Short mmCIF file of C-alpha atoms in Angstrom, two decimals:
data_model
loop_
_atom_site.label_atom_id
_atom_site.label_comp_id
_atom_site.label_asym_id
_atom_site.label_seq_id
_atom_site.Cartn_x
_atom_site.Cartn_y
_atom_site.Cartn_z
CA MET A 1414 0.07 0.01 -0.14
CA SER A 1415 1.66 3.25 -1.34
CA GLN A 1416 1.78 6.32 1.17
CA ASN A 1417 0.03 9.47 0.00
CA PRO A 1418 2.48 12.18 -1.01
CA PRO A 1419 2.82 15.06 1.60
CA PRO A 1420 0.49 17.82 1.00
CA ALA A 1421 1.95 21.02 -0.81
CA GLN A 1422 2.41 24.08 1.29
CA PRO A 1423 2.78 27.82 0.11
CA ALA A 1424 6.34 28.88 -0.27
CA TYR A 1425 8.76 31.55 -1.48
CA VAL A 1426 12.31 30.99 -2.69
CA LEU A 1427 14.87 32.81 -0.52
CA HIS A 1428 18.02 31.61 -2.33
CA SER A 1429 19.03 29.15 -5.15
CA ARG A 1430 22.48 27.80 -6.04
CA ALA A 1431 23.67 25.15 -8.34
CA TYR A 1432 24.01 21.88 -6.91
CA ARG A 1433 25.63 18.81 -8.62
CA GLU A 1434 25.08 18.67 -12.29
CA THR A 1435 21.63 19.61 -13.00
CA SER A 1436 20.10 20.31 -9.59
CA ALA A 1437 19.69 23.42 -7.37
CA LEU A 1438 20.02 23.67 -3.55
CA VAL A 1439 17.17 26.08 -2.59
CA ASP A 1440 16.35 27.87 0.67
CA PHE A 1441 12.63 28.23 0.94
CA LEU A 1442 10.52 30.29 3.22
CA THR A 1443 7.21 28.40 4.31
CA PRO A 1444 4.77 28.91 7.21
CA GLN A 1445 6.62 25.89 8.74
CA GLY A 1446 9.85 28.08 8.74
CA ARG A 1447 12.92 28.07 6.43
CA LEU A 1448 13.37 24.80 4.48
CA ARG A 1449 16.44 23.69 2.34
CA ALA A 1450 15.73 21.40 -0.31
CA VAL A 1451 17.17 19.76 -3.51
CA LEU A 1452 15.46 20.69 -6.73
CA ARG A 1453 16.08 18.07 -9.47
CA SER A 1454 16.50 19.00 -12.99
CA ALA A 1455 16.72 22.78 -12.20
CA ARG A 1456 17.18 23.50 -15.91
CA GLY A 1457 13.82 22.71 -16.71
CA LYS A 1458 10.30 24.07 -16.11
CA ALA A 1459 10.79 23.73 -12.22
CA GLY A 1460 13.90 25.83 -12.35
CA THR A 1461 12.22 28.68 -14.11
CA LEU A 1462 9.65 28.88 -11.30
CA ALA A 1463 12.36 28.64 -8.51
CA ARG A 1464 13.15 32.17 -8.31
CA PRO A 1465 12.61 34.79 -5.68
CA PHE A 1466 9.29 36.58 -5.03
CA VAL A 1467 7.31 33.84 -6.80
CA ALA A 1468 4.25 32.54 -4.82
CA LEU A 1469 4.57 28.74 -4.98
CA ASP A 1470 2.79 25.48 -3.72
CA VAL A 1471 5.67 23.07 -2.98
CA GLU A 1472 5.57 19.50 -1.91
CA PHE A 1473 8.56 18.77 0.24
CA ARG A 1474 9.73 15.02 0.61
CA GLY A 1475 12.09 13.47 3.26
CA LYS A 1476 12.45 13.64 6.93
CA GLY A 1477 15.96 15.05 7.32
CA GLU A 1478 17.23 18.60 7.31
CA LEU A 1479 17.82 18.52 3.47
CA LYS A 1480 14.50 17.84 1.85
CA ASN A 1481 13.67 16.94 -1.70
CA VAL A 1482 11.31 19.01 -3.84
CA GLY A 1483 8.47 16.99 -5.09
CA ARG A 1484 5.65 18.80 -7.09
CA MET A 1485 6.01 22.59 -7.41
CA GLU A 1486 3.78 25.07 -9.29
CA SER A 1487 3.05 28.61 -8.98
CA SER A 1488 0.16 29.83 -6.80
CA GLY A 1489 -1.65 33.14 -6.56
CA THR A 1490 -0.13 36.57 -7.32
CA SER A 1491 3.67 36.91 -7.66
CA ALA A 1492 5.48 40.12 -6.99
CA TRP A 1493 7.21 41.75 -9.73
CA LEU A 1494 9.99 43.97 -8.27
CA ASN A 1495 12.18 46.43 -10.03
CA GLY A 1496 14.90 48.86 -8.90
CA GLU A 1497 14.94 49.69 -5.18
CA ALA A 1498 11.75 47.65 -4.48
CA LEU A 1499 13.88 44.53 -5.92
CA PHE A 1500 16.82 45.53 -3.76
CA SER A 1501 14.39 45.60 -0.77
CA GLY A 1502 13.05 42.16 -1.61
CA LEU A 1503 16.61 40.68 -1.66
CA TYR A 1504 17.27 42.37 1.57
CA LEU A 1505 14.22 40.75 3.18
CA ASN A 1506 15.40 37.37 1.72
CA GLU A 1507 18.88 37.84 3.25
CA LEU A 1508 17.64 38.74 6.46
CA LEU A 1509 15.43 35.67 6.68
CA ILE A 1510 18.25 33.37 5.72
CA ARG A 1511 20.34 34.88 8.41
CA LEU A 1512 18.19 35.14 11.27
CA LEU A 1513 15.20 32.52 10.80
CA PRO A 1514 16.37 29.12 12.35
CA ALA A 1515 16.12 26.15 10.09
CA GLU A 1516 12.49 24.26 10.38
CA ASP A 1517 11.21 26.46 13.12
CA PRO A 1518 7.53 27.45 12.41
CA HIS A 1519 6.87 31.15 12.10
CA PRO A 1520 3.52 31.44 10.08
CA ALA A 1521 3.09 35.02 11.06
CA VAL A 1522 6.59 35.87 9.35
CA PHE A 1523 5.38 34.16 6.23
CA ASP A 1524 2.21 36.18 5.89
CA HIS A 1525 4.00 39.42 6.66
CA TYR A 1526 6.50 38.65 4.00
CA ALA A 1527 3.95 37.75 1.37
CA ALA A 1528 2.03 41.15 2.32
CA THR A 1529 5.26 43.09 2.15
CA LEU A 1530 6.29 41.78 -1.37
CA LEU A 1531 2.87 42.76 -2.67
CA ALA A 1532 3.12 46.30 -1.11
CA LEU A 1533 6.58 46.67 -2.69
CA ALA A 1534 5.27 45.60 -5.92
CA GLU A 1535 2.53 48.29 -5.72
CA GLY A 1536 5.30 50.90 -5.25
CA ARG A 1537 4.40 51.78 -1.76
CA PRO A 1538 7.25 53.75 0.20
CA LEU A 1539 10.06 51.48 0.98
CA GLU A 1540 11.23 52.69 4.26
CA PRO A 1541 8.23 52.09 6.32
CA LEU A 1542 7.70 48.60 4.87
CA LEU A 1543 11.33 47.58 5.70
CA ARG A 1544 11.23 48.88 9.30
CA SER A 1545 7.84 47.17 9.93
CA PHE A 1546 9.22 44.04 8.61
CA GLU A 1547 12.31 44.26 10.56
CA TRP A 1548 10.57 45.02 13.68
CA ARG A 1549 7.86 42.21 13.24
CA LEU A 1550 10.73 39.92 12.59
CA LEU A 1551 12.64 40.65 15.59
CA ASP A 1552 9.43 40.40 17.71
CA ASP A 1553 8.35 37.08 16.29
CA LEU A 1554 11.76 35.58 16.95
CA GLY A 1555 11.57 36.81 20.54
CA TYR A 1556 14.12 39.62 20.34
CA GLY A 1557 11.44 42.44 20.38
CA PHE A 1558 11.42 45.32 23.09
CA SER A 1559 8.90 48.01 24.02
CA LEU A 1560 8.89 51.24 22.27
CA ASN A 1561 6.61 52.71 25.05
CA THR A 1562 8.51 51.94 28.18
CA ASP A 1563 11.97 51.80 29.14
CA VAL A 1564 13.93 48.83 30.89
CA HIS A 1565 12.50 49.82 34.28
CA GLY A 1566 8.88 49.87 33.01
CA GLU A 1567 8.74 53.75 33.15
CA PRO A 1568 6.87 55.36 30.16
CA ILE A 1569 9.17 56.77 27.35
CA ALA A 1570 9.30 60.62 28.11
CA GLU A 1571 9.02 62.78 24.86
CA ASP A 1572 11.91 64.90 25.95
CA GLY A 1573 14.15 62.07 27.29
CA LEU A 1574 17.21 60.47 25.74
CA TYR A 1575 17.55 56.71 25.29
CA ARG A 1576 20.04 54.12 24.23
CA LEU A 1577 19.25 50.49 23.24
CA GLN A 1578 20.34 47.67 25.50
CA VAL A 1579 19.85 44.79 22.87
CA ASP A 1580 19.18 42.11 25.42
CA ALA A 1581 16.77 44.47 27.60
CA GLY A 1582 15.34 47.50 25.67
CA LEU A 1583 15.58 51.05 26.05
CA GLU A 1584 17.49 52.83 28.86
CA ARG A 1585 17.09 56.44 29.64
CA VAL A 1586 20.37 58.34 30.04
CA PHE A 1587 21.21 61.81 30.90
CA LEU A 1588 24.55 62.43 29.25
CA LEU A 1589 25.00 62.88 25.40
CA GLN A 1590 26.73 60.08 23.60
CA PRO A 1591 26.74 58.61 20.16
CA GLY A 1592 23.73 56.50 19.05
CA LEU A 1593 21.06 57.87 21.38
CA PHE A 1594 17.26 58.18 20.48
CA ASN A 1595 14.86 60.86 21.44
CA GLY A 1596 11.69 60.06 23.23
CA VAL A 1597 9.52 61.79 20.94
CA GLU A 1598 11.06 59.61 18.09
CA LEU A 1599 10.46 56.52 19.89
CA LEU A 1600 6.83 57.40 20.65
CA ALA A 1601 6.07 58.14 16.94
CA MET A 1602 7.63 54.76 15.98
CA ALA A 1603 5.60 53.11 18.73
CA GLU A 1604 2.47 54.53 16.76
CA ALA A 1605 4.06 53.85 13.13
CA ASP A 1606 3.79 57.64 12.66
CA TRP A 1607 6.13 57.96 9.83
CA SER A 1608 5.24 61.63 9.23
CA ALA A 1609 6.91 62.76 12.46
CA THR A 1610 10.00 64.47 11.97
CA GLY A 1611 13.10 62.09 12.13
CA ALA A 1612 10.93 59.08 12.98
CA LEU A 1613 12.09 57.04 10.01
CA SER A 1614 15.65 57.76 10.04
CA ALA A 1615 15.61 56.96 13.94
CA ALA A 1616 13.77 53.73 12.94
CA LYS A 1617 16.39 52.84 10.61
CA ARG A 1618 19.15 53.45 13.22
CA LEU A 1619 17.24 51.54 15.93
CA MET A 1620 16.67 48.52 13.76
CA ARG A 1621 20.50 48.40 12.71
CA GLN A 1622 21.50 48.34 16.27
CA ALA A 1623 18.91 45.69 17.15
CA LEU A 1624 19.73 43.48 14.27
CA ALA A 1625 23.57 43.77 14.49
CA VAL A 1626 23.99 41.49 17.43
CA HIS A 1627 21.87 38.85 15.76
CA LEU A 1628 23.64 39.07 12.60
CA GLY A 1629 26.96 38.33 14.52
CA GLY A 1630 29.05 41.11 13.12
CA ARG A 1631 28.86 39.87 9.38
CA PRO A 1632 27.43 42.60 7.10
CA LEU A 1633 24.26 42.06 4.98
CA VAL A 1634 25.43 41.83 1.36
CA SER A 1635 22.16 43.28 0.08
CA ARG A 1636 22.59 46.57 1.96
CA GLU A 1637 25.36 47.49 -0.52
CA LEU A 1638 23.00 47.47 -3.36
CA PHE A 1639 21.38 50.78 -1.95
CA ARG A 1640 24.68 52.52 -1.88
CA LYS A 1641 24.61 55.12 -4.87
CA PRO A 1642 27.57 54.87 -7.23
#
């Protein structure tokens, strides 16, 4: 009696590279987490599907860490990204490869990723989308912290100055030093009020500080794409 094949699940390709003669080694994002799988005959029709930002239904076979791709087909609406929206999508993919543990289910991250790709394809402003994705990813992985209260549980003061303690949260300080955040900027971030002066640039600095420790000191290659020649 033959076993039924495993059900297909929604997936996106995060990264793909050649493997042996005609196969590819592919990192997928699924609601069940980040999965690595071998795609056979990668130069055929399947290979044309196995590219970033294409919404897929994929059947994964095998119980080990390295799966095999069974059936794979496109599903729903795929995001067509160009220019800085494309760089942004590649940045999200690299973040997920670096931060998301293998085979650790995070369905909320998958849903937010899919929604962010569609928003990028629609041409919505990049910075708020990227900051929101970074924040939600950190929070879902258990690395989040409050933007309304400091490490002692005190409300963030509009006129206060704060530094980030990555393993704890925001700490109020009373001496000027590099890398500080104004309370009014933090409160605007908490409300996602990107019209507030300085909120977006402060959010970018805050997320860089928060992400740095989890990236282990290795820079993100995709950030270089944003540097103007």
